[in-house]
PDB file of N, CA and C in Angstrom:
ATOM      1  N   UNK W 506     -54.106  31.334 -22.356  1.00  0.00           N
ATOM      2  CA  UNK W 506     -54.910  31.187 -23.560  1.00  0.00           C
ATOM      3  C   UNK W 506     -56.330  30.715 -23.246  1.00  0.00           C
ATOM      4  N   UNK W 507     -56.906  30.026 -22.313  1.00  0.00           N
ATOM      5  CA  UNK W 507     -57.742  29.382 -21.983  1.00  0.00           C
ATOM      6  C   UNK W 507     -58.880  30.829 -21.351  1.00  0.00           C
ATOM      7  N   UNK W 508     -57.694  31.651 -20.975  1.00  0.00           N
ATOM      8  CA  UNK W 508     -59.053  32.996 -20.211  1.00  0.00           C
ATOM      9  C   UNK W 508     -59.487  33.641 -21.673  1.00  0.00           C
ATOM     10  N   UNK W 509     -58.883  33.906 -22.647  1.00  0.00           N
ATOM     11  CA  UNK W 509     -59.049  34.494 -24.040  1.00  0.00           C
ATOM     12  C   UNK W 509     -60.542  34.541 -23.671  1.00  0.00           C
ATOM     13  N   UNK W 510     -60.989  33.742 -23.882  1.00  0.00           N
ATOM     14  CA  UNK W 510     -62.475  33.527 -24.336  1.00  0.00           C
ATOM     15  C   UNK W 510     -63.441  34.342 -23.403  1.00  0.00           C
ATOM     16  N   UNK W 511     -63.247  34.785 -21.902  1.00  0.00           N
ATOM     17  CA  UNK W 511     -63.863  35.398 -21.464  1.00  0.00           C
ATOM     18  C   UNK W 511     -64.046  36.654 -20.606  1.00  0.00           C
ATOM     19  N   UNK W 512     -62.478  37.006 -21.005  1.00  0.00           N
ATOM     20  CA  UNK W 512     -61.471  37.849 -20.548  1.00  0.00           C
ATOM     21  C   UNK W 512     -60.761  38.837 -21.608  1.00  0.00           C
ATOM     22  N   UNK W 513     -61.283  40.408 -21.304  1.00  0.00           N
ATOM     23  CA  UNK W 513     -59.869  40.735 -22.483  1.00  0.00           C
ATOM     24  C   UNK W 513     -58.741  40.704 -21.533  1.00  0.00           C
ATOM     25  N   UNK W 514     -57.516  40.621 -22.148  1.00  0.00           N
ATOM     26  CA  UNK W 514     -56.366  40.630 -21.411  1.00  0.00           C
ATOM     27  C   UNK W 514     -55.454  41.207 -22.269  1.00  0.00           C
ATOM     28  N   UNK W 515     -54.555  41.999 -20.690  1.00  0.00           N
ATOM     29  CA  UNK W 515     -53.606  42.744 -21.636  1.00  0.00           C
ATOM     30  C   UNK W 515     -52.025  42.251 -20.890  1.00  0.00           C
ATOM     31  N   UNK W 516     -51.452  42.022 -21.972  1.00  0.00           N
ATOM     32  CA  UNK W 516     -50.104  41.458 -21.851  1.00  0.00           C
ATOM     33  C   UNK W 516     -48.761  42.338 -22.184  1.00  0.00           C
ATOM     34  N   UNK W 517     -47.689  42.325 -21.720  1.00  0.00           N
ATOM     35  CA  UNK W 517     -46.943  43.277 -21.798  1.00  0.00           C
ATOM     36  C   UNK W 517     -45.761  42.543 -21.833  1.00  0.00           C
ATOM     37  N   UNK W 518     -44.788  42.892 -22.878  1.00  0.00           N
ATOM     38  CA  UNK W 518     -43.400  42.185 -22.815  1.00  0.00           C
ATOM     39  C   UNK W 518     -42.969  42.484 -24.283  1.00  0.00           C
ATOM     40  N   UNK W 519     -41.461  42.097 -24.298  1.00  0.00           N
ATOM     41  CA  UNK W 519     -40.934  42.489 -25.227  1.00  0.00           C
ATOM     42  C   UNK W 519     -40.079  41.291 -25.901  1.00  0.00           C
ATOM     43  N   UNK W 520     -41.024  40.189 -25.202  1.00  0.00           N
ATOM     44  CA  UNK W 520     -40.669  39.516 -26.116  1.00  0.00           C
ATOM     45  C   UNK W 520     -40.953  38.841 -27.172  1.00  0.00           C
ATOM     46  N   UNK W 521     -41.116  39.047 -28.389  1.00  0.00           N
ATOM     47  CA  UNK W 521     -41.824  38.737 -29.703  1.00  0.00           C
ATOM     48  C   UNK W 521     -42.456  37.476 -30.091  1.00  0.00           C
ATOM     49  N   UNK W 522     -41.939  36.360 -29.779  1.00  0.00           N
ATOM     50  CA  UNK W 522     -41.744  35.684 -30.186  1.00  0.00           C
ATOM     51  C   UNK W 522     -43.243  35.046 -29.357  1.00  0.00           C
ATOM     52  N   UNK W 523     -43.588  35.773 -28.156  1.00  0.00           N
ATOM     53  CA  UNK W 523     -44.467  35.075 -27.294  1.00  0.00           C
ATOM     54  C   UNK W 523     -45.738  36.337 -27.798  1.00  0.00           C
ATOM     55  N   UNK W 524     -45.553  37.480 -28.043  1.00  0.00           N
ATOM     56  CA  UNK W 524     -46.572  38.161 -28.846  1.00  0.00           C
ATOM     57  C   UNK W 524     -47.125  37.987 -29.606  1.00  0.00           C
ATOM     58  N   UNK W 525     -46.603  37.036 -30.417  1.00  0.00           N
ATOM     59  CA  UNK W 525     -47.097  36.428 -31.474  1.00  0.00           C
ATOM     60  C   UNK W 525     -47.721  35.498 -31.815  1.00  0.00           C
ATOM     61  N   UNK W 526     -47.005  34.580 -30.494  1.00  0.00           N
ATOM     62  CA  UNK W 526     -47.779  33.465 -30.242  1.00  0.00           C
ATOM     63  C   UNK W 526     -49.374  33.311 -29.730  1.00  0.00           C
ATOM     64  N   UNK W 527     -49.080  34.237 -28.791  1.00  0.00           N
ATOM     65  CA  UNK W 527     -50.777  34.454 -28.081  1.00  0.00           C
ATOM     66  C   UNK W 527     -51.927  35.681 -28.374  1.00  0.00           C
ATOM     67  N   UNK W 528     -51.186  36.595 -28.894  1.00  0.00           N
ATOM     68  CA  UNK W 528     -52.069  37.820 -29.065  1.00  0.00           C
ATOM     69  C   UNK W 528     -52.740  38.007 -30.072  1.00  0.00           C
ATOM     70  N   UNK W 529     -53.939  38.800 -30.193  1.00  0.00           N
ATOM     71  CA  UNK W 529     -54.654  38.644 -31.559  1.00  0.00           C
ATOM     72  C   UNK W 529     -54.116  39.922 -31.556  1.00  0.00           C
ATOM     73  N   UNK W 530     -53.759  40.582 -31.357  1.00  0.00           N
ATOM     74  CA  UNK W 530     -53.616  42.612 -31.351  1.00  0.00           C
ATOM     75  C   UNK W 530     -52.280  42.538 -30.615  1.00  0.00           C
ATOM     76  N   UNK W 531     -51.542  43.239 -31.649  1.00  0.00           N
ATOM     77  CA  UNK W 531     -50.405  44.085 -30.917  1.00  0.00           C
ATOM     78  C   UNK W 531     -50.183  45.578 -31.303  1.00  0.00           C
ATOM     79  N   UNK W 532     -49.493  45.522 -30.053  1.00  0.00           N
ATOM     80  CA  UNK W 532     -48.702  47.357 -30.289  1.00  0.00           C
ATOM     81  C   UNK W 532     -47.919  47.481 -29.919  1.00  0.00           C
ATOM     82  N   UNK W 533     -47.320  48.711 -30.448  1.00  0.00           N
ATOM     83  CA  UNK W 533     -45.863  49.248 -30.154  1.00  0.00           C
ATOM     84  C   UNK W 533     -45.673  50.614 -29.543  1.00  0.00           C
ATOM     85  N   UNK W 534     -45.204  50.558 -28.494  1.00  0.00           N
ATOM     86  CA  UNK W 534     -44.806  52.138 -27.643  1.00  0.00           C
ATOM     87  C   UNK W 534     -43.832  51.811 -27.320  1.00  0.00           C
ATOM     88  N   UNK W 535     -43.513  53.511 -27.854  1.00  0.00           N
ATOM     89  CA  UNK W 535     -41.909  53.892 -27.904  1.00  0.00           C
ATOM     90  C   UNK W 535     -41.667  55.098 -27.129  1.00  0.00           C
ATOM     91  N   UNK W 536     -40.711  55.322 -26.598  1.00  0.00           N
ATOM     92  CA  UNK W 536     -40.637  56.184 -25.802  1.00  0.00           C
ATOM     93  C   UNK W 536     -40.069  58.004 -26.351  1.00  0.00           C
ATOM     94  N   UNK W 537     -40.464  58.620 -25.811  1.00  0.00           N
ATOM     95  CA  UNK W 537     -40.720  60.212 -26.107  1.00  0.00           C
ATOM     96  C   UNK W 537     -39.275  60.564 -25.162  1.00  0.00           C
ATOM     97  N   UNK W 538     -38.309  61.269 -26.411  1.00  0.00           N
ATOM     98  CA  UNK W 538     -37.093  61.380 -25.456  1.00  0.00           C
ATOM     99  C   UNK W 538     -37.011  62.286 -24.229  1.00  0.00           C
ATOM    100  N   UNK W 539     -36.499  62.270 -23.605  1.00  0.00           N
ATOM    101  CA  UNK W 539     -36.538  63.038 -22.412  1.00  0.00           C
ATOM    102  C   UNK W 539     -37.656  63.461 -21.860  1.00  0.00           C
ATOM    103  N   UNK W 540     -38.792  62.306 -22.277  1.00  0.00           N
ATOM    104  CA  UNK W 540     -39.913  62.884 -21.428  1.00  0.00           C
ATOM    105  C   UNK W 540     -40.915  61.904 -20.206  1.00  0.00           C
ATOM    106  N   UNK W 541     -40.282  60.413 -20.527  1.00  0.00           N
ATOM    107  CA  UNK W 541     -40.400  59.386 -19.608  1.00  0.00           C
ATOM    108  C   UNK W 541     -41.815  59.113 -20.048  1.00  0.00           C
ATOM    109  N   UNK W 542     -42.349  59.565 -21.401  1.00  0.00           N
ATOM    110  CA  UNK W 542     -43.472  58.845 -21.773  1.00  0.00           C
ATOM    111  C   UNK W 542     -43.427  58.238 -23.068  1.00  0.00           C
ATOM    112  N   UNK W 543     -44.335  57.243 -23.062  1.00  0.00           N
ATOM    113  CA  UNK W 543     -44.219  56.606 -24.575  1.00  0.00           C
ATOM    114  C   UNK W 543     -45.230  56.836 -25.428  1.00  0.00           C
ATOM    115  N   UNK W 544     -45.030  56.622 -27.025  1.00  0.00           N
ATOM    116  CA  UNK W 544     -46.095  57.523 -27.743  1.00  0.00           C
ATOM    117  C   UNK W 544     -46.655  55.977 -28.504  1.00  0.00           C
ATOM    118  N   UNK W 545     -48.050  55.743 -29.217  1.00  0.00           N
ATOM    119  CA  UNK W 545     -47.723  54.535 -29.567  1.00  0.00           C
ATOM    120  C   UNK W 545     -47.784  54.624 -30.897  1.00  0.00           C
ATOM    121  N   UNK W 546     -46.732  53.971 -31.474  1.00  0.00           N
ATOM    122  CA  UNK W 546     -46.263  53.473 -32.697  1.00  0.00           C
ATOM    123  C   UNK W 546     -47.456  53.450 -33.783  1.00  0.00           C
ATOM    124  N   UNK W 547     -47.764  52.086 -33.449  1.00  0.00           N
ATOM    125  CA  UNK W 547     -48.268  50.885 -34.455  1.00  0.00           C
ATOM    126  C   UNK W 547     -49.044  50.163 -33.339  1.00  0.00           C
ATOM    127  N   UNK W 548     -50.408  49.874 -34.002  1.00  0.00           N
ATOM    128  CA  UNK W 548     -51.426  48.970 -33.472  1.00  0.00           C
ATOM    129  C   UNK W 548     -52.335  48.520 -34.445  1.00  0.00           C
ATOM    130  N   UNK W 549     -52.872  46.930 -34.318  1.00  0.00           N
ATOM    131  CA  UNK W 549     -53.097  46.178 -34.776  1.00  0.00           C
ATOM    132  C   UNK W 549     -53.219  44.704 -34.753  1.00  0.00           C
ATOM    133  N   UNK W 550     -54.316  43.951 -35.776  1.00  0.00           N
ATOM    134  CA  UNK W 550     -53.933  42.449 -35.739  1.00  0.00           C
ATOM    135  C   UNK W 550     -52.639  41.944 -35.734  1.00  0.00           C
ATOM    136  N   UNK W 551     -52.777  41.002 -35.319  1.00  0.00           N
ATOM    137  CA  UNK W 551     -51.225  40.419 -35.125  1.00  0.00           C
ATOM    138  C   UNK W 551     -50.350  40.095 -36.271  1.00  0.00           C
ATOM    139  N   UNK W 552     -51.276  38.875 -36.794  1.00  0.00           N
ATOM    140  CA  UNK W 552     -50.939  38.679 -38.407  1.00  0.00           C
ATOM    141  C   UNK W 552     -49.678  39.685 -39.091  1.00  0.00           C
ATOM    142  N   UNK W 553     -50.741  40.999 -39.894  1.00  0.00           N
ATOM    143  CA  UNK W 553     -50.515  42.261 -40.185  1.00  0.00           C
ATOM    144  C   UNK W 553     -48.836  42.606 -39.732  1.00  0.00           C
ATOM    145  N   UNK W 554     -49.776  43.170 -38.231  1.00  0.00           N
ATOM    146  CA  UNK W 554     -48.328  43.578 -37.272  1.00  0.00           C
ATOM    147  C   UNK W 554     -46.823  43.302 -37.841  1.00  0.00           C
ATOM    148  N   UNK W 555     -46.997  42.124 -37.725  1.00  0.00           N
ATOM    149  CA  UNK W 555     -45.508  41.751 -37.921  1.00  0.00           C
ATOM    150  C   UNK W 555     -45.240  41.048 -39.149  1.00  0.00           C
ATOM    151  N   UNK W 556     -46.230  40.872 -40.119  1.00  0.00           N
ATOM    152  CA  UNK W 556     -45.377  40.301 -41.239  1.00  0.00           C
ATOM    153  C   UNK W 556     -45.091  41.520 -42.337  1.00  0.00           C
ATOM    154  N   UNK W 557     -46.358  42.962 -42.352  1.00  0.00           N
ATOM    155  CA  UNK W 557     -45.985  43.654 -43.026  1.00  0.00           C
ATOM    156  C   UNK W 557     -46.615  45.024 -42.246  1.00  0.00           C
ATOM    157  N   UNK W 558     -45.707  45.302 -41.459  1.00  0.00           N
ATOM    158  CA  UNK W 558     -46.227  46.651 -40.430  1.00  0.00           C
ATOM    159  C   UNK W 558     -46.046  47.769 -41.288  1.00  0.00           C
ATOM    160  N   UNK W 559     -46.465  48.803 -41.007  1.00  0.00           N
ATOM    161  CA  UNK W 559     -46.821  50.472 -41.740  1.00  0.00           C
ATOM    162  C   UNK W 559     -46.182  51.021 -41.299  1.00  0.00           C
ATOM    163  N   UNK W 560     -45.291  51.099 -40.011  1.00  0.00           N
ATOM    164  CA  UNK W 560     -44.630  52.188 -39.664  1.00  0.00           C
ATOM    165  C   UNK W 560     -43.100  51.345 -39.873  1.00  0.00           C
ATOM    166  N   UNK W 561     -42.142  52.489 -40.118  1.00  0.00           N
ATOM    167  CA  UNK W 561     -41.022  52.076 -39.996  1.00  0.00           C
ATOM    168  C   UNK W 561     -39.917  51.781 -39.108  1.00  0.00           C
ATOM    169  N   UNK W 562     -40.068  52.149 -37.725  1.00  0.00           N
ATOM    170  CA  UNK W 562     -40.166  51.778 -36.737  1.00  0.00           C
ATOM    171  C   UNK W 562     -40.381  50.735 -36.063  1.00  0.00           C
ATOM    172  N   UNK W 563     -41.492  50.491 -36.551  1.00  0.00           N
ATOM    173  CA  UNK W 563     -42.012  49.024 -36.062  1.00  0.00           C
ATOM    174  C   UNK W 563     -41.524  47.742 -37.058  1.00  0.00           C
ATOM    175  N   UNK W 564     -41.264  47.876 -38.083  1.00  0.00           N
ATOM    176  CA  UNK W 564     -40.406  46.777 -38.584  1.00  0.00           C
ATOM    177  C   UNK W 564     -38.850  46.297 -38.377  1.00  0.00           C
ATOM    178  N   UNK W 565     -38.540  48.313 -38.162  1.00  0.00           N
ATOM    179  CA  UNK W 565     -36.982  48.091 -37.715  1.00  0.00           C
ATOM    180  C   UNK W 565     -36.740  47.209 -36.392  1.00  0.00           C
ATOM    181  N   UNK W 566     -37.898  47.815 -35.076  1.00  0.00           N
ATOM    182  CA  UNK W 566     -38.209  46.815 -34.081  1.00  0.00           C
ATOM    183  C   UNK W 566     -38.120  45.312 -34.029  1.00  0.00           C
ATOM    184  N   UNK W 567     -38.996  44.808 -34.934  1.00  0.00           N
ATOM    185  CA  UNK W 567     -38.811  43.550 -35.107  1.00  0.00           C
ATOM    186  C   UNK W 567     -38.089  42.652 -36.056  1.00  0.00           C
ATOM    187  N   UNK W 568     -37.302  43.144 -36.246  1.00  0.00           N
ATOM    188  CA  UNK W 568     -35.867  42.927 -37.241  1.00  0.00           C
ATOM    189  C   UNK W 568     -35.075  42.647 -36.257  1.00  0.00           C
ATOM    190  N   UNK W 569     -35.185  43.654 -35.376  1.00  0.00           N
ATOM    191  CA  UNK W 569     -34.229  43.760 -33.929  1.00  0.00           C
ATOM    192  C   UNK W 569     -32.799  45.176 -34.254  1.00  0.00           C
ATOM    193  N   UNK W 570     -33.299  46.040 -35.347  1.00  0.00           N
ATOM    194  CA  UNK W 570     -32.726  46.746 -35.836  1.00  0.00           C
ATOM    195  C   UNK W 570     -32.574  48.339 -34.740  1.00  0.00           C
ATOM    196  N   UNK W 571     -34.109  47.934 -34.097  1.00  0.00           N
ATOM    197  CA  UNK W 571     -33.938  49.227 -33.081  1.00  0.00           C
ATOM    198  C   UNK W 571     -34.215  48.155 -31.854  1.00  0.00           C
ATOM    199  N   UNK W 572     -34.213  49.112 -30.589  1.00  0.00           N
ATOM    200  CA  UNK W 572     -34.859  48.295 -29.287  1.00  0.00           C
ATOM    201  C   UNK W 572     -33.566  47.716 -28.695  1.00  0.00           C
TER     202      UNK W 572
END
């Protein structure tokens, strides 16, 4: 948290609870079946993100409904 200020940084994990904690921006990539690439979801402030996301996908995600 301390590099924030002079650093963009990009963080990667799946775990929510720490996405939320530190990130001003999140996103969501999901993976493209049988093609070993991921497409991305949902991107955005954090806030937003997760209390009332636009895609449906991405809420089922963080429900823990998909993933």
């Amino acid at each position: 948290l301390k590099l924030r200020d002079r650093y963009t940084l990009l963080v990667v994990t799946h775990n929510l609870a720490q996405a939320k904690r530190i990130a001003d921006h999140a996103a969501l990539f999901w993976p493209m079946e049988g093609s070993g690439v991921g497409r991305l979801i949902e991107y955005g402030p954090v806030k937003p993100f997760f209390e009332t996301p636009r895609h449906a996908l991405t809420a089922a995600y963080i429900k823990g409904e998909r993933g």
